[in-house]
Coordinates of C-alpha atoms and ligand atoms in Angstrom, one line a residue:
X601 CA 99.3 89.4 67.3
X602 CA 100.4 92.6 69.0
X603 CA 98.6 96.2 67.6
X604 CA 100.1 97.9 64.6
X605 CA 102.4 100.7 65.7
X606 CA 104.1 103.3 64.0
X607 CA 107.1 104.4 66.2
X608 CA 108.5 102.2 68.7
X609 CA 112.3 101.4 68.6
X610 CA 112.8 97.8 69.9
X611 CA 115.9 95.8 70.2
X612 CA 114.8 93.0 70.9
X613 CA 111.9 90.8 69.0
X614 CA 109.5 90.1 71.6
X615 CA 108.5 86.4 71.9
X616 CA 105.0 86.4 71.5
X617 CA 103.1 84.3 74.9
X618 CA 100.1 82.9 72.2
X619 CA 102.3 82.3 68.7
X620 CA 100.5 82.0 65.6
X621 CA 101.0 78.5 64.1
X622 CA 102.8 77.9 61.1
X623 CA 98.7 77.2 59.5
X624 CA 98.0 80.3 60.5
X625 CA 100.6 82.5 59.5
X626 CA 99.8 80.5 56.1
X627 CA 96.2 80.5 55.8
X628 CA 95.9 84.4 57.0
X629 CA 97.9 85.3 53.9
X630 CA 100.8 86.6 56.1
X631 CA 103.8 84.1 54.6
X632 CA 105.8 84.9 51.5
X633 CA 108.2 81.9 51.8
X634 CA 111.1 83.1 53.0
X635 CA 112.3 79.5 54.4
X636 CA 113.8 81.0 57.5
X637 CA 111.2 78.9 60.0
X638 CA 112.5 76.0 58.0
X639 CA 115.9 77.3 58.8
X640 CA 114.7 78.0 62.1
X641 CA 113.0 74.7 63.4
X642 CA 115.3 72.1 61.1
X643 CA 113.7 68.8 59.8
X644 CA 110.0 69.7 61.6
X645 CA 109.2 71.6 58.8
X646 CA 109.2 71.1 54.7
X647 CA 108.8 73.6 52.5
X648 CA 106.8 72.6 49.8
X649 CA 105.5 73.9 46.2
X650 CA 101.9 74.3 46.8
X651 CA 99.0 73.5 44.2
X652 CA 98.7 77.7 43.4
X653 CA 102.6 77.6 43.1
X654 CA 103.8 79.2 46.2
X655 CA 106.9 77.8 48.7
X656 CA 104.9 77.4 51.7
X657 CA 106.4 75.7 54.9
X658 CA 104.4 72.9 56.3
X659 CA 105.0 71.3 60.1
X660 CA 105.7 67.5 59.9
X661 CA 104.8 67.3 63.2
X662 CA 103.4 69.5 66.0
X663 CA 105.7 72.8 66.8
X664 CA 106.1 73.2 70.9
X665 CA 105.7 77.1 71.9
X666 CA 108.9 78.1 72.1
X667 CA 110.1 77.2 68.4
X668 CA 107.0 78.8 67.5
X669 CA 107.6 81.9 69.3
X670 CA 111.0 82.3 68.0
X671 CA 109.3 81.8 64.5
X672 CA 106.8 84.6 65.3
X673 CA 109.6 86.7 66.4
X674 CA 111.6 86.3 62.8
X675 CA 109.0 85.7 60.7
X676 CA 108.4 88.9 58.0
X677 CA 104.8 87.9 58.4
X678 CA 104.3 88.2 61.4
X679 CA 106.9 91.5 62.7
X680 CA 108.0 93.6 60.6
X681 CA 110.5 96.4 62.2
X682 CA 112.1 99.7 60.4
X683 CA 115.3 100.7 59.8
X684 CA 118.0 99.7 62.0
X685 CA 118.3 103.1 63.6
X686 CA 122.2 102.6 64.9
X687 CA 123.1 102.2 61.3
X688 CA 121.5 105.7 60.0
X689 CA 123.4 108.8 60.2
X690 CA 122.1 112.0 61.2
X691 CA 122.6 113.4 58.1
X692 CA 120.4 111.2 56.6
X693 CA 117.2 112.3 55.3
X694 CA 113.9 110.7 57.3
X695 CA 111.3 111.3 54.5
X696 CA 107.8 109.9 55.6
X697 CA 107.5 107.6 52.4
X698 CA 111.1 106.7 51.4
X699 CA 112.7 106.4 54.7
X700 CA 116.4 106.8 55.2
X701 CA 118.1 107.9 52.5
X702 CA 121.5 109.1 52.9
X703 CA 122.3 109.5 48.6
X704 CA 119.5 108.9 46.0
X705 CA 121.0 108.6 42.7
X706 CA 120.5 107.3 39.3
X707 CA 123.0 104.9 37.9
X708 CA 124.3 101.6 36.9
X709 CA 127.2 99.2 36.5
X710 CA 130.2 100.2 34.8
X711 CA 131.0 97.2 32.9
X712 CA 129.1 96.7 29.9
X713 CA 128.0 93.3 30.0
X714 CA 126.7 93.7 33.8
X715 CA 124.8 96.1 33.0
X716 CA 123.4 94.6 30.0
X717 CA 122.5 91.0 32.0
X718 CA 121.4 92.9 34.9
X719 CA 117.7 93.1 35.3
X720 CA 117.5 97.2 35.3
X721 CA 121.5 98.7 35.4
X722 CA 123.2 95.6 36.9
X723 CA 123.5 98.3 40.0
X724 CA 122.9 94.9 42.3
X725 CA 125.0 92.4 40.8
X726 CA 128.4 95.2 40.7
X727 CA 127.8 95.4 44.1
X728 CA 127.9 91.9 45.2
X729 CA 130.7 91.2 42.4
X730 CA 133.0 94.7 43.8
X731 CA 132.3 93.0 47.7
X732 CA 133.6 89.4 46.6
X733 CA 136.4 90.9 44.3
X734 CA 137.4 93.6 46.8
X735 CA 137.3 90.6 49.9
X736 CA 134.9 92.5 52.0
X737 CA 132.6 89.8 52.2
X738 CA 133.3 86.1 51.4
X739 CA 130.5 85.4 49.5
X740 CA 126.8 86.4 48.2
X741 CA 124.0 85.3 49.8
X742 CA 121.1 85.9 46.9
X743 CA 118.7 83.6 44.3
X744 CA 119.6 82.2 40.9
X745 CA 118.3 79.8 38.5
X746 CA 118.0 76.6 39.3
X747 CA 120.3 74.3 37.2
X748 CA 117.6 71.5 36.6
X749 CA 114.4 73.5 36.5
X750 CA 115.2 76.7 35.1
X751 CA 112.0 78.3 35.8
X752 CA 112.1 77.8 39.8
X753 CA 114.6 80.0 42.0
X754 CA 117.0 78.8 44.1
X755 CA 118.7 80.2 46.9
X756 CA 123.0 80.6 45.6
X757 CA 126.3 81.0 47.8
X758 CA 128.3 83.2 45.7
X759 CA 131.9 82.8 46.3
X760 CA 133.2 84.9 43.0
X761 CA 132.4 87.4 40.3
X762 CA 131.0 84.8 37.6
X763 CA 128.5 82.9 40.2
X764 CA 127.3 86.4 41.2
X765 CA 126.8 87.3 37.5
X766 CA 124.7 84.2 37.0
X767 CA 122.3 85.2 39.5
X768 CA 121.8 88.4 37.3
X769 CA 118.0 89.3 36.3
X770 CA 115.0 89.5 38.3
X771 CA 113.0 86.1 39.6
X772 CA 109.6 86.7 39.5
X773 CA 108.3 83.5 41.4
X774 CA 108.6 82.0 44.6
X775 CA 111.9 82.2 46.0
X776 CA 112.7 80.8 50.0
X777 CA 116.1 83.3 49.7
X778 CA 116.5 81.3 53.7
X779 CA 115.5 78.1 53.2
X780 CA 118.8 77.1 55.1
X781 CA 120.3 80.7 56.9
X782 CA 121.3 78.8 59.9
X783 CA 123.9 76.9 57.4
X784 CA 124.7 79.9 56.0
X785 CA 125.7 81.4 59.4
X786 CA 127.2 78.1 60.3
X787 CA 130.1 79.2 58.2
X788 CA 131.6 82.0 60.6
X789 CA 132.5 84.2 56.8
X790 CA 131.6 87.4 56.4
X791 CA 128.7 87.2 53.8
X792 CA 126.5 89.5 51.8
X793 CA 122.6 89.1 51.5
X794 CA 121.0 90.8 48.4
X795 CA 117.7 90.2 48.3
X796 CA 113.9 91.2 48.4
X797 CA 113.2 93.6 51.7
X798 CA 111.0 91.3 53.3
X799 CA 113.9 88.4 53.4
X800 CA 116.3 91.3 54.9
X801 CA 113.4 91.9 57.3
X802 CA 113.8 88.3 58.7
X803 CA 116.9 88.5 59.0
X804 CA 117.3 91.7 60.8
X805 CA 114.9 90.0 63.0
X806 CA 116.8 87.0 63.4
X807 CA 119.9 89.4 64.6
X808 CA 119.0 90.2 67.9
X809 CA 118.2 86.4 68.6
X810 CA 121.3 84.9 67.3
X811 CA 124.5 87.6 67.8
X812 CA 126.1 85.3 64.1
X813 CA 123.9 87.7 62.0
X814 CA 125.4 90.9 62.8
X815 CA 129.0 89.1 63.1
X816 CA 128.6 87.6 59.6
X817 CA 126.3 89.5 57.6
X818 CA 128.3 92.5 56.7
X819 CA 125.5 94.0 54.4
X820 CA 121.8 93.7 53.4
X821 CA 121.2 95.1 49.6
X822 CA 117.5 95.0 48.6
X823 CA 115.7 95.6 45.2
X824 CA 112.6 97.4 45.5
X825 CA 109.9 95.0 44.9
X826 CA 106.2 95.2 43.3
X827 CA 105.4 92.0 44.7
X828 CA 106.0 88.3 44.3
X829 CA 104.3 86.3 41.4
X830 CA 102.9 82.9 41.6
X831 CA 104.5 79.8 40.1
X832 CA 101.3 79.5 38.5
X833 CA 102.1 83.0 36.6
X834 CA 105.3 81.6 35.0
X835 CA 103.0 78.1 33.8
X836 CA 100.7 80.3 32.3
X837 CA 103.6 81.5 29.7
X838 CA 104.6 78.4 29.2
X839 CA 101.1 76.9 28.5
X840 CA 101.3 80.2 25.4
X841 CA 103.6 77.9 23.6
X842 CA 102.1 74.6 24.5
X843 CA 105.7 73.7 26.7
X844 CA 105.7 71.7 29.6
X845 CA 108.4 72.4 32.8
X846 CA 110.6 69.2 32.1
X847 CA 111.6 70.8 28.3
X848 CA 113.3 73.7 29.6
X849 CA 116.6 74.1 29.9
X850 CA 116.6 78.4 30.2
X851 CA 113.6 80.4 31.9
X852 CA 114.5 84.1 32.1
X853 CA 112.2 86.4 33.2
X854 CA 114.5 89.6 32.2
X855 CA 117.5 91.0 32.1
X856 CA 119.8 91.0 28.9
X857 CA 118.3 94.9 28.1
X858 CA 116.1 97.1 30.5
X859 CA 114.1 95.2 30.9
X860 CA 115.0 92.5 28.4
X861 CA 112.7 89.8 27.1
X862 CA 111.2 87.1 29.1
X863 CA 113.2 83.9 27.3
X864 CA 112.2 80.8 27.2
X865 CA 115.0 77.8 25.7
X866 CA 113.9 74.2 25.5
X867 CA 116.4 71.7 25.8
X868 CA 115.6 70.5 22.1
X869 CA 117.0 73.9 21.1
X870 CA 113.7 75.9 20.5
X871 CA 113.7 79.4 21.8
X872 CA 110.6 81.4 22.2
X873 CA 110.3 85.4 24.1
X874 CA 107.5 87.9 25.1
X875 CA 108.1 91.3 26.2
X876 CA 108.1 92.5 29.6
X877 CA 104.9 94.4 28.7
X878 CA 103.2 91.5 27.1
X879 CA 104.2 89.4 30.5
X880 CA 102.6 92.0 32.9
X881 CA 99.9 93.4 30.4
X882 CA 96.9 92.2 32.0
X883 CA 97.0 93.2 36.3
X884 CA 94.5 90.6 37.1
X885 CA 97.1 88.1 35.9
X886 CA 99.6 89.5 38.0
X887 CA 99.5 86.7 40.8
X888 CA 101.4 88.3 43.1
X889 CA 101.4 86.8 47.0
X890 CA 98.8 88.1 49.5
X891 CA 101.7 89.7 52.1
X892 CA 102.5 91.5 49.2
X893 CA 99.5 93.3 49.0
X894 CA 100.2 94.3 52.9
X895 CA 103.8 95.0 52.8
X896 CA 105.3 97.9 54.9
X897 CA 108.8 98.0 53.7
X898 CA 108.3 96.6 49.4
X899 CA 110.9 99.9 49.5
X900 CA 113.9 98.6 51.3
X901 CA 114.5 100.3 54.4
X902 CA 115.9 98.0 56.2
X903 CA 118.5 97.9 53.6
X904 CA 121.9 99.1 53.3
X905 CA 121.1 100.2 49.6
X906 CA 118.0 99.4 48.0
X907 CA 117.9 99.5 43.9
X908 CA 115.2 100.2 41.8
X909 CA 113.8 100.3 38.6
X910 CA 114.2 103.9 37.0
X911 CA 111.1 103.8 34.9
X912 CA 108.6 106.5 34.5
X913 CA 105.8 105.5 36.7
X914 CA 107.0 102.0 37.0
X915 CA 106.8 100.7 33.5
X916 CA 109.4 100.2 30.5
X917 CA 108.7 102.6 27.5
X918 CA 110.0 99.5 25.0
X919 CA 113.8 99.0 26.1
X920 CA 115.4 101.6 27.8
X921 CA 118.8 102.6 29.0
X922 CA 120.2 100.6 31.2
X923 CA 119.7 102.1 34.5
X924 CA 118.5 102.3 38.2
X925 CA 117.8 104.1 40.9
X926 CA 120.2 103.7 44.2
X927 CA 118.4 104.5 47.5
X928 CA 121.7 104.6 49.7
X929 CA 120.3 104.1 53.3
X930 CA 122.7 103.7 56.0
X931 CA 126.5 104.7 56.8
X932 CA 128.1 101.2 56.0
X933 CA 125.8 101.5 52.3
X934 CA 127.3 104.9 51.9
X935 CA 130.7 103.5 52.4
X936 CA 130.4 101.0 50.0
X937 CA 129.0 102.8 47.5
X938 CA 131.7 105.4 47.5
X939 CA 134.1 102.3 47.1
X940 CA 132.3 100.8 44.6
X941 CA 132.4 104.3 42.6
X942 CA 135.9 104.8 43.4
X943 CA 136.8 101.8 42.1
X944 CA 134.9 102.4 38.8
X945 CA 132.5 99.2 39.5
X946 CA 129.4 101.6 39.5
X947 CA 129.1 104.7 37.4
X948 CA 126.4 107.6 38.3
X949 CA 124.6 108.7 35.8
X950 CA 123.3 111.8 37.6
X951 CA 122.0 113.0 41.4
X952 CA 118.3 112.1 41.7
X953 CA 115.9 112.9 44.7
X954 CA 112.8 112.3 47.0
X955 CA 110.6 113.9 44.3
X956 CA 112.4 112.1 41.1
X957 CA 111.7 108.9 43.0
X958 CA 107.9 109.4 43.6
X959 CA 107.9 110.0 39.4
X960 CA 109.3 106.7 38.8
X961 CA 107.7 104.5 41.5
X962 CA 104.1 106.1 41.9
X963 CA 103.0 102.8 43.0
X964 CA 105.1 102.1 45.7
X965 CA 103.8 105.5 47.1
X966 CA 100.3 104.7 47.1
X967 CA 101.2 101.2 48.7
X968 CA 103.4 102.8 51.2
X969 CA 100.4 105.1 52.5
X970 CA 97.2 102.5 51.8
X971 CA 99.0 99.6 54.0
X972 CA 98.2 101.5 57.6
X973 CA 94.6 101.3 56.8
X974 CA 94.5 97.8 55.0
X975 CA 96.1 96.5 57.8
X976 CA 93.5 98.4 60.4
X977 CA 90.8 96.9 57.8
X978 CA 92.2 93.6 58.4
X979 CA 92.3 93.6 62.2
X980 CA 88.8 94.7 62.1
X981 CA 88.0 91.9 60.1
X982 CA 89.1 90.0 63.2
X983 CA 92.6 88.7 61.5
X984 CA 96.0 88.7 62.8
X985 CA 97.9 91.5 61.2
X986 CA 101.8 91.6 61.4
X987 CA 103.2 93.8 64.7
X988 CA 105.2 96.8 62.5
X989 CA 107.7 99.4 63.8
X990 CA 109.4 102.1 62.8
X991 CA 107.5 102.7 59.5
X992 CA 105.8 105.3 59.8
X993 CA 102.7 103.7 58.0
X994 CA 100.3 106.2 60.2
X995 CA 102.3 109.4 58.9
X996 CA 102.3 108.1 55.4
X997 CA 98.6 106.8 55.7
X998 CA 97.9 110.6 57.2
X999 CA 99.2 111.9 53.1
X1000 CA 95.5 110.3 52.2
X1001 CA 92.7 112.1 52.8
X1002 CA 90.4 110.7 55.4
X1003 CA 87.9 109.2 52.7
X1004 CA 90.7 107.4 51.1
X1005 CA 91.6 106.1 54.0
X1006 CA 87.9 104.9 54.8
X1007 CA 87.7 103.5 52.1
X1008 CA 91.1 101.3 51.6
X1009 CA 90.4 100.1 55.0
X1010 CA 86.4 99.0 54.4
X1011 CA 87.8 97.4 51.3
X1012 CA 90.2 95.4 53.2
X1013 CA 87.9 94.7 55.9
X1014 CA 85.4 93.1 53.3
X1015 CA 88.1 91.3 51.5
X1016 CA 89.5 89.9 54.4
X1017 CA 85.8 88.6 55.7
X1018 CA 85.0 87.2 52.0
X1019 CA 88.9 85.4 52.4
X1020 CA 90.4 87.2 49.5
X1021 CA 93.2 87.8 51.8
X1022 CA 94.2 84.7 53.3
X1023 CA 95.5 81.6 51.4
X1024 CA 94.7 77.7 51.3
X1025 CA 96.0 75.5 53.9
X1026 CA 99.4 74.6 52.5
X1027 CA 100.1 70.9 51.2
X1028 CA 102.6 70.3 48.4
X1029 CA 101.4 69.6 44.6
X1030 CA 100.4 66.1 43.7
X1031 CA 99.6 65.2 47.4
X1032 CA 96.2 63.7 47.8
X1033 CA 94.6 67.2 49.0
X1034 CA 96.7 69.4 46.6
X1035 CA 95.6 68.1 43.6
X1036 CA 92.4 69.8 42.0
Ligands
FAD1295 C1 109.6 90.0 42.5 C2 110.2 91.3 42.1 C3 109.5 92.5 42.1 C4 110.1 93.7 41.7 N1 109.3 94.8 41.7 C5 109.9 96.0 41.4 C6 109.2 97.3 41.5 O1 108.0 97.3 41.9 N2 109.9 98.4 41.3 C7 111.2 98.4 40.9 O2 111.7 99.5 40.7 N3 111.9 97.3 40.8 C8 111.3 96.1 41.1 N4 112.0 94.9 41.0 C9 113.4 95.0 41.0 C10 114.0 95.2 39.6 O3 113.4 94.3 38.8 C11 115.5 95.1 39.7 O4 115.8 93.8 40.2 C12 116.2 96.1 40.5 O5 116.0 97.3 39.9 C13 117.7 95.8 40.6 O6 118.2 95.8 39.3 P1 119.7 95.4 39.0 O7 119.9 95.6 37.5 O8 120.6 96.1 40.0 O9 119.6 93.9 39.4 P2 120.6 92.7 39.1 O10 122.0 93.2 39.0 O11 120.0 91.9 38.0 O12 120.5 91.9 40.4 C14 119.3 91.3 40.9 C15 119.7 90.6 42.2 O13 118.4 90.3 42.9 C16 118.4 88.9 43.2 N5 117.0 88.5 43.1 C17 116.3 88.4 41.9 N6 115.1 87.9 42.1 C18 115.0 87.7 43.5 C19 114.0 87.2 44.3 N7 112.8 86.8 43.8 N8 114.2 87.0 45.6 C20 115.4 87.4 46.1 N9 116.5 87.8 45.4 C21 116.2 88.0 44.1 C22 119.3 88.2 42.2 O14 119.9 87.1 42.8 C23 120.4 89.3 42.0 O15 121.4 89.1 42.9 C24 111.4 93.7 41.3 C25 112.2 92.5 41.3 C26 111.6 91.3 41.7 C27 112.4 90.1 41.7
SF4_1296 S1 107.3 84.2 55.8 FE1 109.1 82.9 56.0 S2 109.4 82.6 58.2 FE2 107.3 83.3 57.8 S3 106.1 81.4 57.7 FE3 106.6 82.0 55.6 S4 108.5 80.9 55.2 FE4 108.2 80.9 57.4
SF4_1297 S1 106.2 93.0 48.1 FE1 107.0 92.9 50.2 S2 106.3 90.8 50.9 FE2 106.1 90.9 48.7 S3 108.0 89.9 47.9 FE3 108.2 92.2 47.9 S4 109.2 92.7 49.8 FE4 108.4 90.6 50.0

């Protein structure tokens, strides 16, 4: 893997001359199951549920060098690139942490009952229903539900307002967003992707590889993201109330209030709920993905508009307000969002701004300048670390003060020899090797 940098403006992804293999990308801790190197390489490679309940892609058969370079090259494991700068105004703020931001405001969905399934405000889910209604785009590229086992996500084609509404709420799990992108680009329709930053990441890497993303995809709306839970996480609530997967017929992790109960339905008719709080109470539970703990861009900068929670200091007093933050990032997310407003699909609640933001999401700015050093930690460590640009992780690692940084970057050194940060090879559950 190339060296980390900070500023480099690249068109083009280079294609790497020694590729990680899909193992290693895996077992080094850099995948978070995006699907698009299933997308990418067709029937040679599976993704499968693995044993600690991630979407992991496995090769059924040897990868030659240049599918695995192109995988390298649109992987968000393995490059992970900044803003698109031709899509940022000059009037837009550059703030070290944040990024582009051309508006920062606080507000939500205009129509009650968006806003009330909506995982924060609904602020996501207006969007992708005004770009459907208004026929800017065709249809929504996000996650819902799936129909037969409610508590895993599946990628959904949105092609109106009610299918966009039922991908409402947050998924906490696994979710391969571009298990089949190629398909999706196959269609030659203007499309939408709203989704987590790292799958926007893949596909703005994708773009200057295949000329159908920037034809197609005619905008990229991300939700600010803590980090991606285990399967195993969403088993453990389920093993509270002694239920197995094959009863369910409704999983919600929230949405229906800010944030709204995680609900559980079975198909006999039994309902059972724990708060948000109670789900997240104990941080050694959390499960979340190793890449997550190294992510660059968990804010959304390579986003048109990126949405947020609006809680103080990241958490829910009980049940707020509905409401978010909108980070509004580029020229074509302005534009929207002053349609969407104009159209009475959004309503702000009030201006907001680079220190407001900080208030709410204290942890993304402490991730934001700790992952220059982790990574630095990791590469001493002797692992391959993802090749980012146009992040500024040096400047924002620079707001620590040397010591910090010393000692984020010894911790992740350590962690990464003890192999804390990497992950199991992947097989799927129930195969001879996966199960325990
Ligand atoms: C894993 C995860 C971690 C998060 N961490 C934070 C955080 O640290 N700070 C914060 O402020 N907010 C976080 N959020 C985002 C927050 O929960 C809200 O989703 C966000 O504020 C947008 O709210 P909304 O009401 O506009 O969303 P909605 O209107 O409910 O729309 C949400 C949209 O996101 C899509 N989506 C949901 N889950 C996934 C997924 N796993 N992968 C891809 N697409 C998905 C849905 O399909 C839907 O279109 C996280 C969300 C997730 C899923
Ligand atoms: S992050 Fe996505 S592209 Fe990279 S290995 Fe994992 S599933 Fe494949
Ligand atoms: S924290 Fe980063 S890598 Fe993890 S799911 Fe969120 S955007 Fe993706």
């Amino acid at each position: 893997m190339g060296p980390i940098e900070t500023r480099c403006s690249q068109d083009t992804a280079p294609l790497a001359a020694d590729p990680l293999s899909l193992g290693e990308i895996v077992e080094n801790g850099l995948c978070i199951g995006c699907g698009l190197c299933r997308s990418t390489a067709g029937r040679d490679v599976e993704m499968v549920m693995t044993p600690e309940g991630r979407e992991r892609p496995v090769a059924r058969k040897a990868l030659d060098k240049p599918t695995l370079a192109k995988i390298n090259a649109v992987c968000p494991g393995t490059r992970i690139a900044g803003p698109p700068p031709a899509q940022i105004s000059e009037a837009a703020l550059a703030e070290t942490v944040w990024g582009p931001v051309e508006r920062l405001v606080l507000g939500r969905a205009a129509d009650p009952m968006v806003r009330f399934v909506g995982s924060g405000g609904g602020t996501l889910t207006a969007l992708g229903q005004f770009l459907v209604n208004s026929g800017r785009v065709k249809f929504v590229l996000h996650v819902a539900a799936s129909r037969s086992m409610p508590m895993r996500t599946e990628r959904r084609l949105s092609f109106d307002a009610a299918s966009v509404v039922e991908g409402a709420g947050s998924r906490y799990g696994p979710a391969a967003t571009l298990v089949d992108f190629n398909d999706v680009l196959d269609r030659g329709e203007p499309f939408a992707l709203i989704a987590k930053p790292c799958d926007i990441t893949a596909v703005r890497n994708l773009a200057p590889l295949d000329p159908r993303v920037d034809e197609h995809m005619r905008y990229a709306l991300a939700f600010v993201c803590g980090g991606a839970s285990d399967l195993t996480k969403s088993e453990q609530v389920l093993q509270r109330f002694g239920l197995s997967e094959d009863e369910l017929a409704l999983f919600r992790y929230r949405g229906h209030g800010n944030p709204g109960l995680n609900r559980i339905e079975t198909k006999d008719g039994h309902a059972f709920e724990i708060s948000y709080r109670q789900l997240w109470e104990d941080e050694d539970k959390w499960m979340i993905q190793p890449r997550c703990k190294i992510c660059p861009d968990a804010i959304g900068q390579v986003a048109d508009i990126a949405v947020s929670d609006a809680w103080l200091n990241g958490g829910p007093a009980v049940e707020d307000e509905p409401l978010n933050a909108i980070i509004v990032r580029t020229e074509r997310g302005r534009a929207l969002f002053d349609a969407t407003v104009e159209a009475g699909v959004l309503e702000i609640k009030r201006e907001s701004g680079i220190a407001e933001i900080s208030e709410l999401q204290s942890h993304q700015v402490r991730k934001r300048r700790a992952v220059w050093a982790r990574l630095k930690g990791m590469e001493i460590a002797g692992k391959p670390v993802p090749f980012v640009t146009d992040l500024a992780l040096r400047d924002c690692a620079a707001e620590n003060s040397p010591a910090a940084n010393l000692a984020e970057g010894r911790g992740a050194r350590d962690r990464a020899h003890r192999g804390r940060l990497g992950e199991s090879p992947a097989v799927p559950r129930g195969s001879v090797l996966g199960d325990p």
